[in-house]
GROMACS .gro file of C-alpha atoms in nm:
model
  373
    1MET     CA    1   2.110  14.047   8.089
    2SER     CA    2   2.365  14.277   8.251
    3PHE     CA    3   2.735  14.208   8.226
    4HIS     CA    4   2.958  14.344   8.502
    5LEU     CA    5   3.335  14.329   8.540
    6SER     CA    6   3.536  14.468   8.826
    7PRO     CA    7   3.785  14.746   8.747
    8ALA     CA    8   4.071  14.500   8.795
    9LEU     CA    9   3.922  14.265   8.537
   10TRP     CA   10   3.885  14.553   8.292
   11VAL     CA   11   4.255  14.631   8.343
   12LEU     CA   12   4.336  14.265   8.286
   13LEU     CA   13   4.129  14.258   7.968
   14ALA     CA   14   4.294  14.577   7.840
   15ALA     CA   15   4.639  14.426   7.896
   16VAL     CA   16   4.540  14.116   7.701
   17LEU     CA   17   4.402  14.323   7.413
   18VAL     CA   18   4.733  14.509   7.387
   19GLN     CA   19   4.918  14.177   7.373
   20LEU     CA   20   4.679  14.050   7.107
   21TYR     CA   21   4.751  14.359   6.898
   22TYR     CA   22   5.126  14.297   6.908
   23ALA     CA   23   5.074  13.931   6.827
   24ALA     CA   24   4.840  14.000   6.535
   25TYR     CA   25   5.021  14.300   6.383
   26TYR     CA   26   5.389  14.221   6.447
   27PHE     CA   27   5.464  13.866   6.556
   28LEU     CA   28   5.227  13.639   6.365
   29PRO     CA   29   5.271  13.800   6.020
   30PHE     CA   30   5.646  13.796   6.072
   31ALA     CA   31   5.640  13.429   6.176
   32ARG     CA   32   5.449  13.344   5.858
   33ARG     CA   33   5.699  13.508   5.622
   34PRO     CA   34   5.789  13.274   5.335
   35PRO     CA   35   6.148  13.144   5.319
   36GLU     CA   36   6.404  13.355   5.135
   37PRO     CA   37   6.683  13.230   4.905
   38ALA     CA   38   7.045  13.260   5.013
   39THR     CA   39   7.177  13.410   4.692
   40GLY     CA   40   7.107  13.753   4.556
   41PRO     CA   41   7.149  13.922   4.218
   42ASP     CA   42   7.448  14.137   4.310
   43GLU     CA   43   7.682  13.967   4.553
   44GLU     CA   44   7.976  14.186   4.642
   45PRO     CA   45   8.286  14.139   4.855
   46VAL     CA   46   8.226  14.182   5.228
   47SER     CA   47   8.447  14.269   5.524
   48VAL     CA   48   8.378  14.042   5.823
   49LEU     CA   49   8.491  14.191   6.155
   50VAL     CA   50   8.544  14.009   6.485
   51CYS     CA   51   8.656  14.193   6.797
   52ALA     CA   52   8.823  13.973   7.061
   53HIS     CA   53   8.954  14.029   7.412
   54ASN     CA   54   9.123  13.717   7.554
   55GLU     CA   55   8.907  13.492   7.338
   56LEU     CA   56   9.170  13.251   7.202
   57GLU     CA   57   8.971  12.932   7.249
   58ASN     CA   58   8.658  13.086   7.102
   59LEU     CA   59   8.855  13.216   6.804
   60ARG     CA   60   8.994  12.868   6.739
   61ARG     CA   61   8.636  12.752   6.697
   62LEU     CA   62   8.493  13.055   6.514
   63LEU     CA   63   8.755  13.160   6.260
   64PRO     CA   64   8.778  12.825   6.073
   65LEU     CA   65   8.399  12.831   6.030
   66ILE     CA   66   8.413  13.182   5.884
   67LEU     CA   67   8.695  13.083   5.652
   68GLN     CA   68   8.480  12.791   5.529
   69GLN     CA   69   8.191  13.016   5.427
   70ASP     CA   70   8.056  12.950   5.078
   71TYR     CA   71   8.087  13.296   4.927
   72PRO     CA   72   8.234  13.315   4.575
   73ALA     CA   73   8.225  13.696   4.563
   74GLY     CA   74   8.508  13.705   4.817
   75PHE     CA   75   8.551  13.846   5.165
   76GLU     CA   76   8.816  13.960   5.407
   77LEU     CA   77   8.824  13.858   5.771
   78ILE     CA   78   8.945  14.127   6.009
   79VAL     CA   79   9.025  14.013   6.362
   80ILE     CA   80   9.069  14.295   6.613
   81ASP     CA   81   9.288  14.187   6.904
   82ASP     CA   82   9.167  14.417   7.179
   83ARG     CA   83   9.438  14.421   7.449
   84SER     CA   84   9.444  14.041   7.481
   85GLY     CA   85   9.682  13.881   7.730
   86ASP     CA   86   9.658  13.534   7.576
   87ASP     CA   87   9.800  13.405   7.245
   88THR     CA   88   9.535  13.564   7.025
   89TYR     CA   89   9.797  13.765   6.838
   90LEU     CA   90  10.014  13.461   6.760
   91TYR     CA   91   9.717  13.250   6.648
   92VAL     CA   92   9.574  13.511   6.411
   93GLN     CA   93   9.920  13.603   6.286
   94GLN     CA   94   9.969  13.240   6.185
   95LEU     CA   95   9.637  13.243   5.999
   96THR     CA   96   9.743  13.549   5.800
   97GLN     CA   97  10.036  13.349   5.663
   98TYR     CA   98   9.805  13.083   5.517
   99TYR     CA   99   9.502  13.296   5.432
  100PRO     CA  100   9.581  13.624   5.256
  101HIS     CA  101   9.228  13.753   5.321
  102VAL     CA  102   9.276  13.733   5.699
  103ARG     CA  103   9.394  14.058   5.856
  104LEU     CA  104   9.493  14.140   6.211
  105VAL     CA  105   9.438  14.473   6.388
  106THR     CA  106   9.603  14.504   6.729
  107VAL     CA  107   9.486  14.741   7.003
  108THR     CA  108   9.743  14.785   7.280
  109ARG     CA  109   9.558  15.045   7.485
  110THR     CA  110   9.225  15.229   7.490
  111PRO     CA  111   9.224  15.608   7.535
  112ASP     CA  112   9.085  15.715   7.871
  113GLY     CA  113   8.709  15.752   7.884
  114LEU     CA  114   8.633  15.561   7.564
  115ALA     CA  115   8.443  15.233   7.548
  116PRO     CA  116   8.706  14.966   7.468
  117LYS     CA  117   8.502  14.762   7.222
  118LYS     CA  118   8.376  15.065   7.031
  119TYR     CA  119   8.728  15.203   7.002
  120ALA     CA  120   8.857  14.865   6.881
  121LEU     CA  121   8.575  14.827   6.628
  122THR     CA  122   8.641  15.177   6.496
  123LEU     CA  123   9.004  15.087   6.424
  124GLY     CA  124   8.894  14.768   6.252
  125ILE     CA  125   8.637  14.945   6.036
  126LYS     CA  126   8.894  15.205   5.930
  127THR     CA  127   9.119  14.930   5.794
  128SER     CA  128   8.841  14.745   5.606
  129ARG     CA  129   8.867  14.729   5.228
  130TYR     CA  130   8.503  14.679   5.133
  131PRO     CA  131   8.198  14.904   5.175
  132ARG     CA  132   7.982  14.624   5.317
  133LEU     CA  133   8.063  14.531   5.677
  134LEU     CA  134   7.941  14.223   5.866
  135PHE     CA  135   7.994  14.176   6.241
  136THR     CA  136   7.988  13.888   6.484
  137ASP     CA  137   8.139  13.822   6.826
  138ALA     CA  138   8.424  13.590   6.915
  139ASP     CA  139   8.202  13.369   7.129
  140CYS     CA  140   7.963  13.299   6.838
  141ILE     CA  141   7.966  13.065   6.542
  142PRO     CA  142   7.770  13.086   6.216
  143ALA     CA  143   7.487  12.834   6.204
  144THR     CA  144   7.576  12.726   5.849
  145ASN     CA  145   7.836  12.787   5.578
  146GLN     CA  146   7.572  13.001   5.402
  147TRP     CA  147   7.565  13.264   5.677
  148LEU     CA  148   7.768  13.513   5.477
  149ARG     CA  149   7.559  13.472   5.163
  150TYR     CA  150   7.231  13.515   5.349
  151MET     CA  151   7.344  13.823   5.538
  152GLN     CA  152   7.499  13.999   5.241
  153ARG     CA  153   7.179  13.935   5.046
  154GLY     CA  154   7.010  14.181   5.278
  155PHE     CA  155   7.224  14.462   5.138
  156SER     CA  156   7.093  14.400   4.788
  157GLN     CA  157   6.726  14.458   4.875
  158PRO     CA  158   6.864  14.739   4.889
  159ALA     CA  159   6.952  14.825   5.247
  160ASP     CA  160   7.217  15.004   5.448
  161VAL     CA  161   7.170  14.804   5.769
  162VAL     CA  162   7.103  14.429   5.788
  163LEU     CA  163   6.962  14.278   6.107
  164GLY     CA  164   7.023  13.910   6.176
  165TYR     CA  165   6.918  13.675   6.452
  166SER     CA  166   7.157  13.522   6.704
  167ALA     CA  167   7.032  13.226   6.905
  168TYR     CA  168   7.181  13.049   7.205
  169MET     CA  169   7.276  12.684   7.197
  170GLU     CA  170   7.042  12.434   7.352
  171GLU     CA  171   7.160  12.284   7.680
  172THR     CA  172   6.997  12.119   7.978
  173GLY     CA  173   6.844  12.310   8.269
  174PHE     CA  174   6.578  12.572   8.331
  175LEU     CA  175   6.818  12.867   8.299
  176ASN     CA  176   6.906  12.766   7.944
  177LYS     CA  177   6.537  12.748   7.850
  178LEU     CA  178   6.475  13.090   8.002
  179ILE     CA  179   6.772  13.246   7.821
  180ARG     CA  180   6.655  13.102   7.493
  181PHE     CA  181   6.297  13.220   7.553
  182GLU     CA  182   6.419  13.570   7.632
  183THR     CA  183   6.635  13.569   7.320
  184LEU     CA  184   6.344  13.449   7.109
  185LEU     CA  185   6.109  13.714   7.242
  186SER     CA  186   6.366  13.994   7.207
  187GLY     CA  187   6.444  13.879   6.854
  188ALA     CA  188   6.076  13.867   6.768
  189GLN     CA  189   6.045  14.229   6.879
  190TYR     CA  190   6.338  14.391   6.703
  191LEU     CA  191   6.302  14.180   6.387
  192SER     CA  192   5.925  14.213   6.348
  193PHE     CA  193   5.928  14.583   6.436
  194ALA     CA  194   6.197  14.641   6.170
  195TRP     CA  195   6.001  14.431   5.923
  196ARG     CA  196   5.706  14.664   5.986
  197GLY     CA  197   5.928  14.964   5.911
  198GLN     CA  198   6.004  15.052   6.274
  199PRO     CA  199   6.367  14.939   6.332
  200TYR     CA  200   6.521  15.024   6.667
  201MET     CA  201   6.808  14.783   6.738
  202GLY     CA  202   7.022  14.492   6.625
  203VAL     CA  203   7.263  14.257   6.798
  204GLY     CA  204   7.639  14.276   6.742
  205ARG     CA  205   7.655  13.897   6.724
  206ASN     CA  206   7.490  13.914   6.380
  207LEU     CA  207   7.474  14.260   6.227
  208GLY     CA  208   7.569  14.423   5.898
  209TYR     CA  209   7.595  14.781   5.782
  210THR     CA  210   7.778  14.982   5.520
  211ARG     CA  211   8.082  15.197   5.575
  212GLN     CA  212   7.871  15.491   5.456
  213VAL     CA  213   7.631  15.438   5.747
  214PHE     CA  214   7.923  15.431   5.988
  215GLN     CA  215   8.048  15.760   5.844
  216LEU     CA  216   7.704  15.925   5.841
  217THR     CA  217   7.654  15.844   6.209
  218LYS     CA  218   8.013  15.950   6.286
  219GLY     CA  219   8.072  15.600   6.409
  220PHE     CA  220   8.002  15.558   6.776
  221ALA     CA  221   8.058  15.927   6.849
  222SER     CA  222   7.721  15.988   7.016
  223HIS     CA  223   7.779  15.708   7.268
  224ILE     CA  224   8.153  15.640   7.255
  225ARG     CA  225   8.180  15.666   7.635
  226SER     CA  226   7.893  15.427   7.699
  227LEU     CA  227   8.003  15.067   7.752
  228SER     CA  228   7.702  14.919   7.575
  229GLY     CA  229   7.537  15.012   7.247
  230ASP     CA  230   7.790  14.927   6.977
  231ASP     CA  231   7.498  14.757   6.802
  232ASP     CA  232   7.160  14.893   6.909
  233LEU     CA  233   7.261  15.258   6.957
  234LEU     CA  234   7.437  15.256   6.621
  235VAL     CA  235   7.114  15.131   6.462
  236GLN     CA  236   6.930  15.410   6.642
  237ASP     CA  237   7.170  15.668   6.495
  238ALA     CA  238   7.152  15.509   6.150
  239VAL     CA  239   6.772  15.525   6.144
  240GLN     CA  240   6.782  15.892   6.240
  241GLN     CA  241   7.011  15.950   5.942
  242GLY     CA  242   6.761  15.787   5.710
  243ALA     CA  243   6.936  15.452   5.667
  244ARG     CA  244   6.737  15.171   5.507
  245VAL     CA  245   6.705  14.869   5.736
  246THR     CA  246   6.619  14.514   5.638
  247VAL     CA  247   6.579  14.183   5.818
  248VAL     CA  248   6.740  13.849   5.732
  249ALA     CA  249   6.581  13.588   5.956
  250GLU     CA  250   6.643  13.261   5.771
  251PRO     CA  251   6.790  12.985   5.991
  252GLY     CA  252   7.089  12.965   5.757
  253ALA     CA  253   7.170  13.325   5.843
  254HIS     CA  254   7.173  13.277   6.221
  255THR     CA  255   7.469  13.275   6.453
  256LEU     CA  256   7.486  13.062   6.766
  257SER     CA  257   7.633  13.156   7.102
  258GLU     CA  258   7.708  12.970   7.422
  259PRO     CA  259   7.462  13.086   7.691
  260ALA     CA  260   7.551  13.195   8.041
  261THR     CA  261   7.569  12.902   8.278
  262THR     CA  262   7.485  13.085   8.601
  263TRP     CA  263   7.207  13.321   8.702
  264GLY     CA  264   7.462  13.583   8.809
  265ALA     CA  265   7.641  13.581   8.473
  266TRP     CA  266   7.314  13.617   8.285
  267TRP     CA  267   7.201  13.895   8.520
  268ARG     CA  268   7.517  14.095   8.452
  269GLN     CA  269   7.486  14.035   8.077
  270LYS     CA  270   7.126  14.152   8.064
  271ARG     CA  271   7.197  14.457   8.279
  272ARG     CA  272   7.463  14.562   8.030
  273HIS     CA  273   7.234  14.505   7.732
  274LEU     CA  274   6.935  14.685   7.882
  275SER     CA  275   7.136  14.985   7.998
  276ALA     CA  276   7.147  15.121   7.643
  277GLY     CA  277   6.767  15.143   7.632
  278ARG     CA  278   6.769  15.480   7.806
  279SER     CA  279   6.918  15.629   7.488
  280TYR     CA  280   6.649  15.496   7.253
  281ARG     CA  281   6.413  15.733   7.076
  282LEU     CA  282   6.096  15.807   7.270
  283THR     CA  283   5.873  15.635   7.014
  284ASP     CA  284   6.080  15.317   7.039
  285ARG     CA  285   6.076  15.321   7.418
  286VAL     CA  286   5.699  15.367   7.416
  287ARG     CA  287   5.648  15.082   7.168
  288ILE     CA  288   5.874  14.841   7.358
  289GLY     CA  289   5.753  14.959   7.698
  290THR     CA  290   5.388  14.914   7.601
  291PHE     CA  291   5.449  14.550   7.511
  292ILE     CA  292   5.653  14.474   7.823
  293GLY     CA  293   5.419  14.679   8.042
  294ALA     CA  294   5.108  14.504   7.913
  295ASN     CA  295   5.255  14.167   8.003
  296LEU     CA  296   5.361  14.284   8.348
  297VAL     CA  297   5.017  14.436   8.411
  298PHE     CA  298   4.856  14.111   8.301
  299TYR     CA  299   5.055  13.896   8.542
  300GLY     CA  300   5.043  14.146   8.826
  301THR     CA  301   4.667  14.194   8.800
  302ALA     CA  302   4.597  13.823   8.755
  303ILE     CA  303   4.798  13.732   9.063
  304GLY     CA  304   4.631  14.008   9.262
  305LEU     CA  305   4.287  13.884   9.163
  306LEU     CA  306   4.370  13.531   9.274
  307PHE     CA  307   4.396  13.657   9.632
  308SER     CA  308   4.085  13.876   9.629
  309ARG     CA  309   3.796  13.632   9.584
  310PRO     CA  310   3.742  13.713   9.217
  311ASP     CA  311   3.463  13.618   8.984
  312TRP     CA  312   3.634  13.305   8.858
  313VAL     CA  313   3.446  13.276   8.528
  314PRO     CA  314   3.555  13.608   8.367
  315LEU     CA  315   3.904  13.575   8.518
  316ALA     CA  316   3.949  13.227   8.375
  317THR     CA  317   3.801  13.338   8.041
  318VAL     CA  318   4.044  13.629   8.001
  319CYS     CA  319   4.345  13.421   8.107
  320LEU     CA  320   4.244  13.136   7.876
  321LEU     CA  321   4.199  13.377   7.585
  322ARG     CA  322   4.548  13.509   7.638
  323THR     CA  323   4.697  13.161   7.669
  324VAL     CA  324   4.536  13.005   7.362
  325VAL     CA  325   4.631  13.299   7.137
  326ILE     CA  326   4.966  13.435   7.258
  327LEU     CA  327   5.158  13.118   7.341
  328PRO     CA  328   5.088  12.948   7.004
  329VAL     CA  329   5.220  13.263   6.837
  330TYR     CA  330   5.540  13.233   7.040
  331HIS     CA  331   5.563  12.871   6.929
  332GLN     CA  332   5.528  12.976   6.565
  333LEU     CA  333   5.800  13.236   6.612
  334GLY     CA  334   6.026  12.962   6.747
  335ARG     CA  335   5.958  12.750   6.440
  336ARG     CA  336   6.021  13.043   6.205
  337LEU     CA  337   6.350  13.129   6.372
  338ASP     CA  338   6.448  12.764   6.420
  339ASP     CA  339   6.476  12.822   6.794
  340GLN     CA  340   6.195  12.609   6.935
  341LEU     CA  341   6.126  12.545   7.299
  342PRO     CA  342   5.905  12.267   7.437
  343PRO     CA  343   5.546  12.403   7.422
  344ILE     CA  344   5.472  12.272   7.770
  345TRP     CA  345   5.738  12.506   7.911
  346LEU     CA  346   5.614  12.823   7.739
  347PRO     CA  347   5.358  12.930   8.006
  348VAL     CA  348   5.617  12.897   8.284
  349LEU     CA  349   5.895  13.067   8.090
  350ASP     CA  350   5.661  13.348   7.986
  351ALA     CA  351   5.566  13.428   8.346
  352VAL     CA  352   5.917  13.396   8.491
  353TYR     CA  353   6.071  13.606   8.214
  354PHE     CA  354   5.852  13.909   8.272
  355PHE     CA  355   5.908  13.916   8.645
  356TYR     CA  356   6.280  13.872   8.583
  357TYR     CA  357   6.259  14.166   8.343
  358LEU     CA  358   6.086  14.373   8.611
  359ALA     CA  359   6.363  14.291   8.858
  360LEU     CA  360   6.624  14.394   8.601
  361GLY     CA  361   6.451  14.725   8.543
  362ILE     CA  362   6.442  14.799   8.915
  363SER     CA  363   6.809  14.702   8.943
  364LEU     CA  364   6.912  14.937   8.663
  365PHE     CA  365   6.716  15.220   8.821
  366LEU     CA  366   6.872  15.173   9.164
  367TYR     CA  367   7.224  15.070   9.065
  368ARG     CA  368   7.360  15.195   8.733
  369THR     CA  369   7.727  15.111   8.756
  370LEU     CA  370   7.843  14.873   8.480
  371ARG     CA  371   8.174  14.706   8.417
  372TRP     CA  372   8.337  14.594   8.097
  373LYS     CA  373   8.610  14.346   8.025
   0.00000   0.00000   0.00000
């Protein structure tokens, strides 16, 4: 009995096989990792750095939660007031009077041509007392009072760079679900790739590295004029210098952020984040691009076949194969990272996300101007 598939169906099948490879080699084994304890054998003092630009209300929520962290080894909290026009300085200055381990670094102006946040972070790092550095953003909060213990434990594996996961808070509406799905899928990529020994990025909302790594990479020198990349491009430079990278993905180690509430705000945020991708190593761009491309080819080919009188049996078989394997893996990733979405929404979110990603890529290619605070 002969078996014939059209060229388009072969392309569709190839795209699905690529997705199955990523699911089987990266995502599923990572999702099935056993839980890790919060404490390690050699806890050491840590410097926690928060850079803020007109973030007074967010700091009022974040800083008390950091100060309440259960971490007997001790830590200092460095708040970098980056040209704020609100009362950030007064608020943090008051905290320093009650908490001797709170320190304030004030930036009054940024030298011309330098990325403001990278310049501010550099000043904060230079004033830090401890060799282990942990970073989060002003608009985040730690998920638990064990966040510091979990993240520092990554250093004792041993490692020079510690990658954490930062989720977005659950709210109502389709946009919130899409943002959380995108965050889950992006986290699955950079965490599972790093777990497989292929680190390429981290997120500044939950990232740790040593002062030695910062010195070896000459800080942000290679991209100091680029607005984005204080997290992922630094990881890129650190890997090139031979830094050891580990992953801490326990729910107790997460941070939580408030998601964008409008499509325009999320669009601008994602444009800024994706703009740094042009500076990734070629191997990383190929690995990420192959995964994204396979999904785009799958949806593009499947939609094209729907309007071309296809052979419905092989088309339905390939699409069903992809659905029954890939989407349950995404669900398991959500359970592992404690960032679950309703399973019934996963097929819709999966399709919308990849076409949104395609639109973002086209936008970055045609219009590259970015703005910072």
